Amino acid sequence: MTTYVYPAVFTQYDSVVGIYFPDLDGCISQGDNYLDAFRSAKEGLSLHLYGMIKEEYELPPPSRLEDIKLEENEALALIETEDLDEFEPDWELEE
């Protein structure tokens, strides 16, 4: 079983909760509420790392939580991926 854990920053906007991963450029997601956002964050992180591994990119180490600076309307959480040994995305990487 292969899983990874990365910190995610959740931002409450008027109608959605936005998510980004400070260590992973381009790894963003959103949800209608915090529960939906956590589900989306897990799926987004799993897809992003799956693609990086398949393309043989080196995964960056996760930041320490105390090193991440938050704005007033932001919250921090650790997100764990799906088991990437068993993970099957809905799409295929182009050759």
XYZ file of C-alpha atoms in Angstrom:
95
model
C 0.000 0.000 0.000
C 1.447 3.348 -1.054
C -0.073 6.557 0.275
C 1.277 10.070 0.678
C 0.308 12.898 3.009
C 0.626 16.574 2.089
C -0.619 19.763 3.726
C -3.497 21.556 2.008
C -4.720 25.108 2.477
C -8.501 25.570 2.480
C -9.950 29.007 1.724
C -13.602 29.861 2.357
C -15.066 32.001 -0.416
C -18.672 33.184 -0.757
C -20.011 30.027 -2.408
C -17.141 27.504 -2.438
C -14.150 26.275 -0.498
C -10.929 26.506 -2.523
C -7.982 24.186 -1.917
C -4.342 24.349 -2.883
C -1.279 22.324 -1.951
C 1.692 24.628 -1.223
C 4.228 21.959 -2.188
C 2.625 20.975 -5.491
C 2.389 23.620 -8.215
C -0.922 23.389 -10.027
C -2.544 21.007 -7.552
C -5.790 22.811 -6.768
C -9.390 21.848 -6.174
C -12.619 23.109 -4.667
C -15.785 21.971 -2.962
C -19.253 23.307 -2.208
C -18.580 22.985 1.542
C -15.777 21.689 3.768
C -16.838 18.031 3.567
C -17.013 18.188 -0.218
C -13.697 20.078 -0.259
C -11.944 17.354 1.762
C -13.178 14.707 -0.681
C -12.075 16.825 -3.644
C -8.688 17.475 -2.028
C -8.048 13.744 -1.587
C -8.999 13.015 -5.184
C -7.034 15.972 -6.547
C -3.917 15.074 -4.568
C -4.164 11.428 -5.650
C -4.501 12.391 -9.328
C -1.661 14.903 -9.160
C 0.809 12.542 -7.489
C -0.264 9.631 -9.698
C 0.584 11.734 -12.765
C 3.917 12.841 -11.314
C 4.882 9.247 -10.505
C 3.833 7.939 -13.937
C 5.844 10.720 -15.615
C 8.791 9.887 -13.294
C 8.963 13.306 -11.625
C 10.548 13.475 -8.207
C 7.976 14.124 -5.500
C 8.798 17.104 -3.289
C 8.906 16.563 0.450
C 5.823 17.822 2.303
C 6.253 21.109 4.150
C 6.199 21.211 7.905
C 2.861 22.598 9.072
C 4.494 25.286 11.180
C 6.292 26.614 8.078
C 3.067 27.340 6.169
C 1.797 30.889 6.588
C -1.978 31.314 6.457
C -4.195 34.262 5.696
C -7.128 35.188 7.937
C -9.735 33.161 5.997
C -7.555 30.062 5.485
C -7.328 26.745 7.320
C -4.682 24.026 7.104
C -5.209 20.257 6.953
C -3.201 17.161 6.132
C -4.610 15.187 3.209
C -3.762 11.533 2.542
C -3.939 10.093 -0.970
C -5.802 7.025 -2.039
C -3.662 3.880 -2.166
C -1.712 4.728 -5.327
C -0.823 1.056 -5.884
C -4.538 0.415 -6.488
C -5.488 3.840 -7.872
C -7.093 3.952 -11.325
C -7.917 7.439 -12.651
C -10.720 8.074 -15.123
C -8.185 9.236 -17.737
C -4.972 8.046 -19.341
C -1.716 9.965 -19.677
C -0.858 10.835 -23.280
C 2.288 9.261 -24.675
